[in-house]
Amino acid sequence: MNALRQRKSWIAILLLALLLGGCSSRSPQETADAAPDEVPQVEPKGKVYYTYFDTVSYVYDYAGDSAERFDDRSAEVSHILSEYHQLFDIYHEYSGINNLFTLNKAAGGDALEVDPRLIDFLLCARDMYELTDGEMNIMLGPVLRLWHDCREAAEANPSEADIPSAEALEEAYRHTDISLLEIDREHSTVRLADPAASVDVGALGKGYATERAAEYLEQQGAAGYVLNIGGNIRCIGDRPDGSGWVTAIRNPDNSADDFVRRIRIRDTACVTSGVYERYFTVDGVRYHHIIDRDTLMPARYYDSLTVITPDSALADALSTALFCMPWEDGNELAKEIGNVEVLWLFPDGEQRGTPGIAGLTEEQS
Ligand code: ADP
Ligand code: MG
């Protein structure tokens, strides 16, 4: 089977999984513009958490739930995030659970029994690998660790900053094959079949956890909520007046309050990956944190890229994968998957969007 046909069959399987409630259990929903009605605006309520995924998380209620109900719902969102935070943590272990730190530590050894939620997540990660033709690969751990260590060393001592050697990167890459991740769903076990293999779920974990929290809110019948988990934005329903929410896309060249466009969203997820998010500098060259498996270097196609699609896990995986693809391939993939809007910001300032982006863009005032 050629690569494109193989990818298409994966897309068909994945879309079926979406509908059947597998990896991403939400079916895509229309986000057509609804005319604002007479519902009065209420002051949003918000909660902020600093302890999950090494980032800041917000929960907002724009629907005017009672304080008690908002407290209950945000507490449960926080609980869901805290559990996924522990399961996905590759730097710490927690008593009583086998998480990704434990999995990496046990690489090359016996299969490890893990929480079924971790199995579901790893299966989703594998689906995302197939869907993106391997551009988003959680098994890139050994390569990402080299970059991570250089970034930390550069932060500690900028004058000594350096990048990993090509030899070290190539050696690390030999231990990143997706087939080294052995998942046994029936027995709820997982194994890394190479002592030098490791997973890094930075490209997918937050988006996946965000989707699980959104799923809880939807099951509660909540609408008019917004989650922002370290930039993974997920709107649950719409504002009561049908006006949606406006999110501003940052100018990658400038300060955090300079925006290139404002996009109106409702009942969907919106995730941006950018070169300005995490990086270090060597000899005036900036090295950011999204690594292209073809070069083992930071991807150089774009300065920032935004994905809008109903499922936050898919949005997160695609934000990283499309970042590592030439525009033609990324545009084709977005079209094949369907109900995916993308805004690409090129290093020379050019902006390109999928056809639906124009309809979501707010006029500049
Ligand atoms: P962020 O979560 O920082 O906003 P991303 O969603 O794009 O940004 O994820 C970037 C993170 O994903 C990196 O910090 C690294 O841990 C991991 N990563 C980088 N490149 C890849 C890749 N090609 N495939 C899988 N994971 C990657
Ligand atoms: Mg991502």
mmCIF file of C-alpha atoms and ligand atoms in Angstrom:
data_model
loop_
_atom_site.group_PDB
_atom_site.id
_atom_site.type_symbol
_atom_site.label_atom_id
_atom_site.label_comp_id
_atom_site.label_asym_id
_atom_site.label_seq_id
_atom_site.Cartn_x
_atom_site.Cartn_y
_atom_site.Cartn_z
ATOM 1 C CA MET A 1 0.000 0.000 0.000
ATOM 2 C CA ASN A 2 1.424 3.407 -0.814
ATOM 3 C CA ALA A 3 1.933 5.960 1.967
ATOM 4 C CA LEU A 4 -1.030 8.147 1.038
ATOM 5 C CA ARG A 5 -3.468 5.252 0.736
ATOM 6 C CA GLN A 6 -2.212 3.851 3.983
ATOM 7 C CA ARG A 7 -2.749 7.218 5.637
ATOM 8 C CA LYS A 8 -6.235 7.485 4.151
ATOM 9 C CA SER A 9 -7.215 4.139 5.559
ATOM 10 C CA TRP A 10 -5.937 5.292 8.946
ATOM 11 C CA ILE A 11 -8.014 8.421 8.682
ATOM 12 C CA ALA A 12 -11.110 6.327 7.950
ATOM 13 C CA ILE A 13 -10.407 4.132 10.974
ATOM 14 C CA LEU A 14 -9.735 7.110 13.194
ATOM 15 C CA LEU A 15 -12.906 8.907 12.150
ATOM 16 C CA LEU A 16 -14.841 5.757 12.945
ATOM 17 C CA ALA A 17 -13.166 5.687 16.349
ATOM 18 C CA LEU A 18 -14.262 9.293 16.876
ATOM 19 C CA LEU A 19 -17.857 8.340 16.217
ATOM 20 C CA LEU A 20 -17.725 5.192 18.312
ATOM 21 C CA GLY A 21 -16.174 6.988 21.250
ATOM 22 C CA GLY A 22 -12.623 5.660 21.139
ATOM 23 C CA CYS A 23 -9.530 7.827 21.280
ATOM 24 C CA SER A 24 -11.546 10.981 20.851
ATOM 25 C CA SER A 25 -15.073 10.457 21.878
ATOM 26 C CA ARG A 26 -16.642 13.619 20.510
ATOM 27 C CA SER A 27 -18.282 13.748 17.165
ATOM 28 C CA PRO A 28 -17.512 16.921 15.259
ATOM 29 C CA GLN A 29 -20.171 19.564 15.588
ATOM 30 C CA GLU A 30 -21.172 22.387 13.356
ATOM 31 C CA THR A 31 -19.998 25.756 14.551
ATOM 32 C CA ALA A 32 -22.184 27.927 12.362
ATOM 33 C CA ASP A 33 -22.641 31.501 13.463
ATOM 34 C CA ALA A 34 -25.736 31.829 15.594
ATOM 35 C CA ALA A 35 -27.419 35.208 15.820
ATOM 36 C CA PRO A 36 -27.043 36.670 19.296
ATOM 37 C CA ASP A 37 -30.401 36.595 21.057
ATOM 38 C CA GLU A 38 -31.730 38.423 24.075
ATOM 39 C CA VAL A 39 -29.904 36.413 26.730
ATOM 40 C CA PRO A 40 -28.238 38.888 29.071
ATOM 41 C CA GLN A 41 -24.460 38.699 29.461
ATOM 42 C CA VAL A 42 -23.262 37.489 32.845
ATOM 43 C CA GLU A 43 -19.904 38.048 34.463
ATOM 44 C CA PRO A 44 -17.782 34.953 33.840
ATOM 45 C CA LYS A 45 -16.498 33.012 36.809
ATOM 46 C CA GLY A 46 -12.969 31.645 36.674
ATOM 47 C CA LYS A 47 -10.545 29.361 38.471
ATOM 48 C CA VAL A 48 -6.821 29.091 37.904
ATOM 49 C CA TYR A 49 -4.486 26.185 38.697
ATOM 50 C CA TYR A 50 -0.691 26.257 38.594
ATOM 51 C CA THR A 51 0.122 22.664 39.375
ATOM 52 C CA TYR A 52 -0.633 20.696 36.216
ATOM 53 C CA PHE A 53 1.582 19.942 33.208
ATOM 54 C CA ASP A 54 4.126 22.571 34.207
ATOM 55 C CA THR A 55 1.786 25.295 32.976
ATOM 56 C CA VAL A 56 -1.180 27.467 33.944
ATOM 57 C CA SER A 57 -4.715 26.126 33.599
ATOM 58 C CA TYR A 58 -7.953 28.099 33.602
ATOM 59 C CA VAL A 59 -11.578 27.046 33.888
ATOM 60 C CA TYR A 60 -14.216 29.653 33.000
ATOM 61 C CA ASP A 61 -17.966 29.570 33.257
ATOM 62 C CA TYR A 62 -19.784 32.125 31.108
ATOM 63 C CA ALA A 63 -23.168 30.487 31.516
ATOM 64 C CA GLY A 64 -23.984 31.818 34.956
ATOM 65 C CA ASP A 65 -23.928 28.557 36.908
ATOM 66 C CA SER A 66 -24.451 28.968 40.655
ATOM 67 C CA ALA A 67 -21.230 29.463 42.621
ATOM 68 C CA GLU A 68 -21.739 26.071 44.218
ATOM 69 C CA ARG A 69 -22.180 24.276 40.917
ATOM 70 C CA PHE A 70 -19.173 26.042 39.394
ATOM 71 C CA ASP A 71 -17.093 25.073 42.424
ATOM 72 C CA ASP A 72 -18.116 21.432 42.046
ATOM 73 C CA ARG A 73 -17.487 21.331 38.327
ATOM 74 C CA SER A 74 -14.147 23.127 38.428
ATOM 75 C CA ALA A 75 -13.037 20.898 41.320
ATOM 76 C CA GLU A 76 -13.779 17.833 39.207
ATOM 77 C CA VAL A 77 -11.956 19.340 36.207
ATOM 78 C CA SER A 78 -8.997 19.975 38.502
ATOM 79 C CA HIS A 79 -9.184 16.391 39.767
ATOM 80 C CA ILE A 80 -9.192 14.987 36.211
ATOM 81 C CA LEU A 81 -6.209 17.162 35.250
ATOM 82 C CA SER A 82 -4.300 16.167 38.382
ATOM 83 C CA GLU A 83 -4.772 12.464 37.632
ATOM 84 C CA TYR A 84 -3.596 12.793 34.036
ATOM 85 C CA HIS A 85 -0.748 15.013 35.204
ATOM 86 C CA GLN A 86 0.484 12.184 37.423
ATOM 87 C CA LEU A 87 -0.022 9.494 34.788
ATOM 88 C CA PHE A 88 1.820 11.502 32.101
ATOM 89 C CA ASP A 89 4.676 12.811 34.269
ATOM 90 C CA ILE A 90 8.028 11.603 32.874
ATOM 91 C CA TYR A 91 10.122 13.293 35.585
ATOM 92 C CA HIS A 92 8.536 12.047 38.836
ATOM 93 C CA GLU A 93 7.032 8.926 40.272
ATOM 94 C CA TYR A 94 4.024 8.835 42.570
ATOM 95 C CA SER A 95 3.335 6.206 45.157
ATOM 96 C CA GLY A 96 0.798 3.610 44.148
ATOM 97 C CA ILE A 97 0.741 4.265 40.406
ATOM 98 C CA ASN A 98 2.756 3.229 37.407
ATOM 99 C CA ASN A 99 3.114 6.326 35.234
ATOM 100 C CA LEU A 100 5.251 7.282 32.237
ATOM 101 C CA PHE A 101 8.283 7.860 34.477
ATOM 102 C CA THR A 102 7.942 4.261 35.683
ATOM 103 C CA LEU A 103 7.453 3.061 32.110
ATOM 104 C CA ASN A 104 10.601 4.829 30.878
ATOM 105 C CA LYS A 105 12.559 3.483 33.851
ATOM 106 C CA ALA A 106 11.422 -0.075 33.070
ATOM 107 C CA ALA A 107 12.399 0.202 29.376
ATOM 108 C CA GLY A 108 13.801 -3.073 28.067
ATOM 109 C CA GLY A 109 12.401 -4.982 31.055
ATOM 110 C CA ASP A 110 9.080 -6.630 31.824
ATOM 111 C CA ALA A 111 5.678 -5.322 30.798
ATOM 112 C CA LEU A 112 4.177 -2.951 33.354
ATOM 113 C CA GLU A 113 0.585 -3.000 34.518
ATOM 114 C CA VAL A 114 -0.878 0.470 34.195
ATOM 115 C CA ASP A 115 -4.139 2.330 34.679
ATOM 116 C CA PRO A 116 -6.503 1.645 31.744
ATOM 117 C CA ARG A 117 -6.620 5.417 31.130
ATOM 118 C CA LEU A 118 -2.917 5.291 30.314
ATOM 119 C CA ILE A 119 -3.529 2.430 27.891
ATOM 120 C CA ASP A 120 -6.261 4.437 26.150
ATOM 121 C CA PHE A 121 -3.937 7.413 25.918
ATOM 122 C CA LEU A 122 -1.058 5.367 24.470
ATOM 123 C CA LEU A 123 -3.399 3.820 21.908
ATOM 124 C CA CYS A 124 -4.510 7.316 20.967
ATOM 125 C CA ALA A 125 -0.862 8.395 20.658
ATOM 126 C CA ARG A 126 -0.223 5.487 18.337
ATOM 127 C CA ASP A 127 -3.263 6.425 16.223
ATOM 128 C CA MET A 128 -1.951 9.990 16.033
ATOM 129 C CA TYR A 129 1.410 8.676 14.890
ATOM 130 C CA GLU A 130 -0.293 6.808 12.039
ATOM 131 C CA LEU A 131 -2.554 9.714 11.182
ATOM 132 C CA THR A 132 0.364 12.131 10.949
ATOM 133 C CA ASP A 133 2.595 9.717 9.080
ATOM 134 C CA GLY A 134 4.933 9.585 12.065
ATOM 135 C CA GLU A 135 5.523 13.345 12.353
ATOM 136 C CA MET A 136 4.073 13.317 15.882
ATOM 137 C CA ASN A 137 5.809 10.450 17.626
ATOM 138 C CA ILE A 138 5.759 10.082 21.403
ATOM 139 C CA MET A 139 8.634 7.582 21.044
ATOM 140 C CA LEU A 140 10.978 10.446 20.110
ATOM 141 C CA GLY A 141 11.847 10.580 23.830
ATOM 142 C CA PRO A 142 15.606 9.873 23.451
ATOM 143 C CA VAL A 143 15.977 12.634 20.831
ATOM 144 C CA LEU A 144 13.820 15.110 22.750
ATOM 145 C CA ARG A 145 15.801 14.455 25.911
ATOM 146 C CA LEU A 146 19.036 15.543 24.205
ATOM 147 C CA TRP A 147 17.374 18.801 23.160
ATOM 148 C CA HIS A 148 15.801 19.229 26.570
ATOM 149 C CA ASP A 149 19.168 18.771 28.327
ATOM 150 C CA CYS A 150 20.839 21.313 26.028
ATOM 151 C CA ARG A 151 18.030 23.804 26.685
ATOM 152 C CA GLU A 152 18.386 23.386 30.448
ATOM 153 C CA ALA A 153 22.183 23.712 30.242
ATOM 154 C CA ALA A 154 21.798 26.845 28.099
ATOM 155 C CA GLU A 155 19.375 28.370 30.582
ATOM 156 C CA ALA A 156 21.816 27.689 33.418
ATOM 157 C CA ASN A 157 24.841 28.954 31.521
ATOM 158 C CA PRO A 158 23.969 30.895 28.313
ATOM 159 C CA SER A 159 27.591 31.550 27.324
ATOM 160 C CA GLU A 160 28.263 27.800 27.118
ATOM 161 C CA ALA A 161 25.067 27.031 25.180
ATOM 162 C CA ASP A 162 25.376 24.324 22.549
ATOM 163 C CA ILE A 163 23.190 21.969 20.548
ATOM 164 C CA PRO A 164 23.336 18.160 20.574
ATOM 165 C CA SER A 165 25.851 16.602 18.174
ATOM 166 C CA ALA A 166 24.560 14.999 14.982
ATOM 167 C CA GLU A 167 26.051 11.679 16.106
ATOM 168 C CA ALA A 168 24.259 11.769 19.449
ATOM 169 C CA LEU A 169 20.966 12.664 17.732
ATOM 170 C CA GLU A 170 21.306 9.874 15.198
ATOM 171 C CA GLU A 171 22.182 7.335 17.871
ATOM 172 C CA ALA A 172 19.155 8.454 19.940
ATOM 173 C CA TYR A 173 16.905 8.236 16.880
ATOM 174 C CA ARG A 174 17.722 4.520 16.517
ATOM 175 C CA HIS A 175 15.598 3.881 19.618
ATOM 176 C CA THR A 176 12.432 5.705 18.570
ATOM 177 C CA ASP A 177 10.552 3.224 16.425
ATOM 178 C CA ILE A 178 6.844 3.175 17.279
ATOM 179 C CA SER A 179 6.889 -0.655 17.243
ATOM 180 C CA LEU A 180 9.010 -0.530 20.425
ATOM 181 C CA LEU A 181 5.857 0.570 22.254
ATOM 182 C CA GLU A 182 4.071 -2.689 23.060
ATOM 183 C CA ILE A 183 0.534 -2.184 24.323
ATOM 184 C CA ASP A 184 -1.624 -5.008 25.635
ATOM 185 C CA ARG A 185 -5.065 -3.565 26.163
ATOM 186 C CA GLU A 186 -6.614 -6.787 27.412
ATOM 187 C CA HIS A 187 -4.141 -7.135 30.270
ATOM 188 C CA SER A 188 -3.696 -3.386 30.672
ATOM 189 C CA THR A 189 0.059 -3.666 30.311
ATOM 190 C CA VAL A 190 2.660 -1.757 28.356
ATOM 191 C CA ARG A 191 6.319 -2.339 27.614
ATOM 192 C CA LEU A 192 9.140 -0.472 25.912
ATOM 193 C CA ALA A 193 11.058 -3.139 24.023
ATOM 194 C CA ASP A 194 14.450 -1.392 24.112
ATOM 195 C CA PRO A 195 16.368 -0.211 27.207
ATOM 196 C CA ALA A 196 17.264 3.050 25.429
ATOM 197 C CA ALA A 197 13.667 3.833 24.385
ATOM 198 C CA SER A 198 11.517 6.404 26.181
ATOM 199 C CA VAL A 199 8.253 8.227 25.656
ATOM 200 C CA ASP A 200 7.754 12.004 25.734
ATOM 201 C CA VAL A 201 4.129 13.078 25.526
ATOM 202 C CA GLY A 202 4.632 16.853 25.474
ATOM 203 C CA ALA A 203 2.965 17.072 22.067
ATOM 204 C CA LEU A 204 -0.266 15.346 23.057
ATOM 205 C CA GLY A 205 -0.698 14.950 26.819
ATOM 206 C CA LYS A 206 -2.180 18.371 27.620
ATOM 207 C CA GLY A 207 -4.609 18.292 24.720
ATOM 208 C CA TYR A 208 -5.718 14.775 25.603
ATOM 209 C CA ALA A 209 -6.272 15.630 29.280
ATOM 210 C CA THR A 210 -8.115 18.806 28.260
ATOM 211 C CA GLU A 211 -10.456 16.715 26.120
ATOM 212 C CA ARG A 212 -11.178 14.337 28.992
ATOM 213 C CA ALA A 213 -12.046 17.314 31.228
ATOM 214 C CA ALA A 214 -14.258 18.759 28.489
ATOM 215 C CA GLU A 215 -15.938 15.386 28.124
ATOM 216 C CA TYR A 216 -16.811 15.424 31.826
ATOM 217 C CA LEU A 217 -18.314 18.904 31.520
ATOM 218 C CA GLU A 218 -20.354 17.820 28.510
ATOM 219 C CA GLN A 219 -21.626 14.775 30.377
ATOM 220 C CA GLN A 220 -22.731 17.165 33.103
ATOM 221 C CA GLY A 221 -24.740 19.075 30.523
ATOM 222 C CA ALA A 222 -22.497 22.110 31.029
ATOM 223 C CA ALA A 223 -22.417 24.664 28.223
ATOM 224 C CA GLY A 224 -20.771 28.039 28.121
ATOM 225 C CA TYR A 225 -17.540 26.803 29.703
ATOM 226 C CA VAL A 226 -14.022 27.415 28.421
ATOM 227 C CA LEU A 227 -10.903 25.481 29.408
ATOM 228 C CA ASN A 228 -7.471 26.906 28.730
ATOM 229 C CA ILE A 229 -4.884 24.345 29.767
ATOM 230 C CA GLY A 230 -1.518 25.882 28.983
ATOM 231 C CA GLY A 231 -2.805 27.315 25.703
ATOM 232 C CA ASN A 232 -4.915 24.292 24.783
ATOM 233 C CA ILE A 233 -8.225 26.116 24.507
ATOM 234 C CA ARG A 234 -11.413 24.073 24.495
ATOM 235 C CA CYS A 235 -14.847 25.717 24.407
ATOM 236 C CA ILE A 236 -17.724 23.650 25.729
ATOM 237 C CA GLY A 237 -20.812 24.743 23.818
ATOM 238 C CA ASP A 238 -21.362 28.394 23.208
ATOM 239 C CA ARG A 239 -22.012 31.517 25.209
ATOM 240 C CA PRO A 240 -25.665 31.705 26.201
ATOM 241 C CA ASP A 241 -26.150 34.610 23.756
ATOM 242 C CA GLY A 242 -24.640 32.557 20.906
ATOM 243 C CA SER A 243 -21.745 34.952 20.350
ATOM 244 C CA GLY A 244 -18.863 32.491 20.857
ATOM 245 C CA TRP A 245 -15.449 33.483 22.161
ATOM 246 C CA VAL A 246 -12.670 35.435 20.515
ATOM 247 C CA THR A 247 -9.117 34.146 20.745
ATOM 248 C CA ALA A 248 -6.197 36.260 19.580
ATOM 249 C CA ILE A 249 -3.354 34.685 17.609
ATOM 250 C CA ARG A 250 -0.069 36.102 18.796
ATOM 251 C CA ASN A 251 2.445 37.716 16.455
ATOM 252 C CA PRO A 252 5.391 35.305 16.745
ATOM 253 C CA ASP A 253 7.893 38.135 16.200
ATOM 254 C CA ASN A 254 6.728 40.407 18.942
ATOM 255 C CA SER A 255 5.648 40.712 22.523
ATOM 256 C CA ALA A 256 2.856 38.646 23.970
ATOM 257 C CA ASP A 257 0.256 41.399 23.491
ATOM 258 C CA ASP A 258 0.766 41.915 19.742
ATOM 259 C CA PHE A 259 -1.716 39.868 17.714
ATOM 260 C CA VAL A 260 -1.957 39.047 14.023
ATOM 261 C CA ARG A 261 -5.613 38.068 14.030
ATOM 262 C CA ARG A 262 -8.634 37.464 16.178
ATOM 263 C CA ILE A 263 -10.589 34.251 15.664
ATOM 264 C CA ARG A 264 -14.104 33.573 16.906
ATOM 265 C CA ILE A 265 -14.658 30.029 18.161
ATOM 266 C CA ARG A 266 -17.402 28.029 19.805
ATOM 267 C CA ASP A 267 -17.778 24.369 20.768
ATOM 268 C CA THR A 268 -14.325 23.488 19.536
ATOM 269 C CA ALA A 269 -10.649 23.260 20.459
ATOM 270 C CA CYS A 270 -7.944 25.709 19.426
ATOM 271 C CA VAL A 271 -4.239 24.988 19.892
ATOM 272 C CA THR A 272 -1.220 27.028 18.792
ATOM 273 C CA SER A 273 2.370 25.827 18.537
ATOM 274 C CA GLY A 274 5.026 28.495 18.108
ATOM 275 C CA VAL A 275 8.785 28.973 17.920
ATOM 276 C CA TYR A 276 8.571 31.527 20.734
ATOM 277 C CA GLU A 277 7.134 29.120 23.304
ATOM 278 C CA ARG A 278 10.269 27.342 24.504
ATOM 279 C CA TYR A 279 13.709 27.851 23.022
ATOM 280 C CA PHE A 280 17.350 28.618 23.636
ATOM 281 C CA THR A 281 19.900 30.530 21.595
ATOM 282 C CA VAL A 282 23.337 29.483 20.328
ATOM 283 C CA ASP A 283 25.446 31.942 18.331
ATOM 284 C CA GLY A 284 22.383 34.070 17.663
ATOM 285 C CA VAL A 285 20.329 31.138 16.293
ATOM 286 C CA ARG A 286 17.149 30.233 18.087
ATOM 287 C CA TYR A 287 16.472 26.529 18.750
ATOM 288 C CA HIS A 288 12.864 25.851 19.703
ATOM 289 C CA HIS A 289 11.180 22.746 21.077
ATOM 290 C CA ILE A 290 9.383 21.091 18.140
ATOM 291 C CA ILE A 291 11.683 18.575 16.510
ATOM 292 C CA ASP A 292 11.414 17.431 12.903
ATOM 293 C CA ARG A 293 12.141 13.698 12.753
ATOM 294 C CA ASP A 294 13.614 14.117 9.242
ATOM 295 C CA THR A 295 16.403 16.446 10.393
ATOM 296 C CA LEU A 296 16.308 15.797 14.182
ATOM 297 C CA MET A 297 16.490 19.601 14.436
ATOM 298 C CA PRO A 298 13.810 22.180 15.309
ATOM 299 C CA ALA A 299 11.341 22.383 12.421
ATOM 300 C CA ARG A 300 11.935 25.459 10.277
ATOM 301 C CA TYR A 301 8.778 25.765 8.184
ATOM 302 C CA TYR A 302 6.718 28.178 10.319
ATOM 303 C CA ASP A 303 6.905 30.624 13.187
ATOM 304 C CA SER A 304 3.521 29.602 14.494
ATOM 305 C CA LEU A 305 0.657 27.368 13.576
ATOM 306 C CA THR A 306 -2.883 27.195 14.961
ATOM 307 C CA VAL A 307 -5.258 24.256 14.664
ATOM 308 C CA ILE A 308 -9.013 24.521 15.267
ATOM 309 C CA THR A 309 -10.935 21.263 15.434
ATOM 310 C CA PRO A 310 -13.533 19.907 17.884
ATOM 311 C CA ASP A 311 -11.294 17.389 19.640
ATOM 312 C CA SER A 312 -8.522 18.896 21.751
ATOM 313 C CA ALA A 313 -6.282 15.802 21.574
ATOM 314 C CA LEU A 314 -6.406 15.867 17.782
ATOM 315 C CA ALA A 315 -5.789 19.626 17.786
ATOM 316 C CA ASP A 316 -2.718 19.177 20.010
ATOM 317 C CA ALA A 317 -1.270 16.290 17.978
ATOM 318 C CA LEU A 318 -1.835 18.155 14.723
ATOM 319 C CA SER A 319 -0.358 21.414 16.024
ATOM 320 C CA THR A 320 2.943 19.596 16.496
ATOM 321 C CA ALA A 321 2.760 17.339 13.433
ATOM 322 C CA LEU A 322 1.774 20.067 10.941
ATOM 323 C CA PHE A 323 4.601 22.188 12.320
ATOM 324 C CA CYS A 324 6.985 19.553 10.936
ATOM 325 C CA MET A 325 5.380 19.322 7.473
ATOM 326 C CA PRO A 326 5.687 21.439 4.349
ATOM 327 C CA TRP A 327 2.501 23.438 3.779
ATOM 328 C CA GLU A 328 1.316 21.304 0.837
ATOM 329 C CA ASP A 329 1.399 18.119 2.936
ATOM 330 C CA GLY A 330 -0.170 19.754 5.989
ATOM 331 C CA ASN A 331 -2.928 21.343 3.942
ATOM 332 C CA GLU A 332 -3.659 18.003 2.281
ATOM 333 C CA LEU A 333 -3.758 16.214 5.637
ATOM 334 C CA ALA A 334 -6.121 18.813 7.160
ATOM 335 C CA LYS A 335 -8.420 18.410 4.164
ATOM 336 C CA GLU A 336 -8.356 14.613 4.368
ATOM 337 C CA ILE A 337 -9.226 14.561 8.062
ATOM 338 C CA GLY A 338 -12.005 17.136 7.622
ATOM 339 C CA ASN A 339 -13.405 19.688 10.082
ATOM 340 C CA VAL A 340 -9.857 20.903 10.742
ATOM 341 C CA GLU A 341 -8.996 24.583 10.243
ATOM 342 C CA VAL A 342 -5.377 25.693 10.286
ATOM 343 C CA LEU A 343 -3.620 29.058 10.272
ATOM 344 C CA TRP A 344 0.044 28.885 9.230
ATOM 345 C CA LEU A 345 2.327 31.869 9.971
ATOM 346 C CA PHE A 346 5.501 31.720 7.877
ATOM 347 C CA PRO A 347 8.861 33.179 8.961
ATOM 348 C CA ASP A 348 8.594 35.885 6.246
ATOM 349 C CA GLY A 349 5.292 37.080 7.691
ATOM 350 C CA GLU A 350 3.037 35.380 5.151
ATOM 351 C CA GLN A 351 -0.193 33.947 6.546
ATOM 352 C CA ARG A 352 -2.081 31.042 5.009
ATOM 353 C CA GLY A 353 -5.291 29.522 6.281
ATOM 354 C CA THR A 354 -7.564 26.665 5.357
ATOM 355 C CA PRO A 355 -10.746 27.922 3.658
ATOM 356 C CA GLY A 356 -12.764 28.030 6.909
ATOM 357 C CA ILE A 357 -10.303 30.354 8.668
ATOM 358 C CA ALA A 358 -11.564 33.452 6.857
ATOM 359 C CA GLY A 359 -15.104 32.884 8.169
ATOM 360 C CA LEU A 360 -13.826 32.601 11.740
ATOM 361 C CA THR A 361 -11.609 35.702 11.553
ATOM 362 C CA GLU A 362 -12.869 38.898 13.175
ATOM 363 C CA GLU A 363 -12.505 42.178 11.331
ATOM 364 C CA GLN A 364 -9.630 44.190 12.826
ATOM 365 C CA SER A 365 -11.055 47.199 14.632
HETATM 366 P P1 ADP B 1 3.471 23.048 23.696
HETATM 367 O O1 ADP B 1 2.756 21.910 24.347
HETATM 368 O O2 ADP B 1 4.781 23.357 24.303
HETATM 369 O O3 ADP B 1 2.614 24.230 23.512
HETATM 370 P P2 ADP B 1 3.481 21.325 21.372
HETATM 371 O O4 ADP B 1 2.087 20.839 21.563
HETATM 372 O O5 ADP B 1 3.847 21.605 19.956
HETATM 373 O O6 ADP B 1 3.812 22.605 22.200
HETATM 374 O O7 ADP B 1 4.436 20.182 21.928
HETATM 375 C C1 ADP B 1 5.840 20.369 21.979
HETATM 376 C C2 ADP B 1 6.426 19.286 22.842
HETATM 377 O O8 ADP B 1 6.209 18.024 22.223
HETATM 378 C C3 ADP B 1 7.929 19.417 22.994
HETATM 379 O O9 ADP B 1 8.266 20.149 24.139
HETATM 380 C C4 ADP B 1 8.376 17.957 23.096
HETATM 381 O O10 ADP B 1 8.198 17.502 24.417
HETATM 382 C C5 ADP B 1 7.392 17.238 22.217
HETATM 383 N N1 ADP B 1 7.777 17.121 20.793
HETATM 384 C C6 ADP B 1 8.559 17.939 20.037
HETATM 385 N N2 ADP B 1 8.640 17.534 18.768
HETATM 386 C C7 ADP B 1 7.891 16.400 18.693
HETATM 387 C C8 ADP B 1 7.552 15.495 17.635
HETATM 388 N N3 ADP B 1 7.971 15.668 16.383
HETATM 389 N N4 ADP B 1 6.756 14.438 17.951
HETATM 390 C C9 ADP B 1 6.321 14.240 19.199
HETATM 391 N N5 ADP B 1 6.591 15.052 20.223
HETATM 392 C C10 ADP B 1 7.348 16.127 19.984
HETATM 393 MG MG MG B 2 0.939 19.633 20.260
#
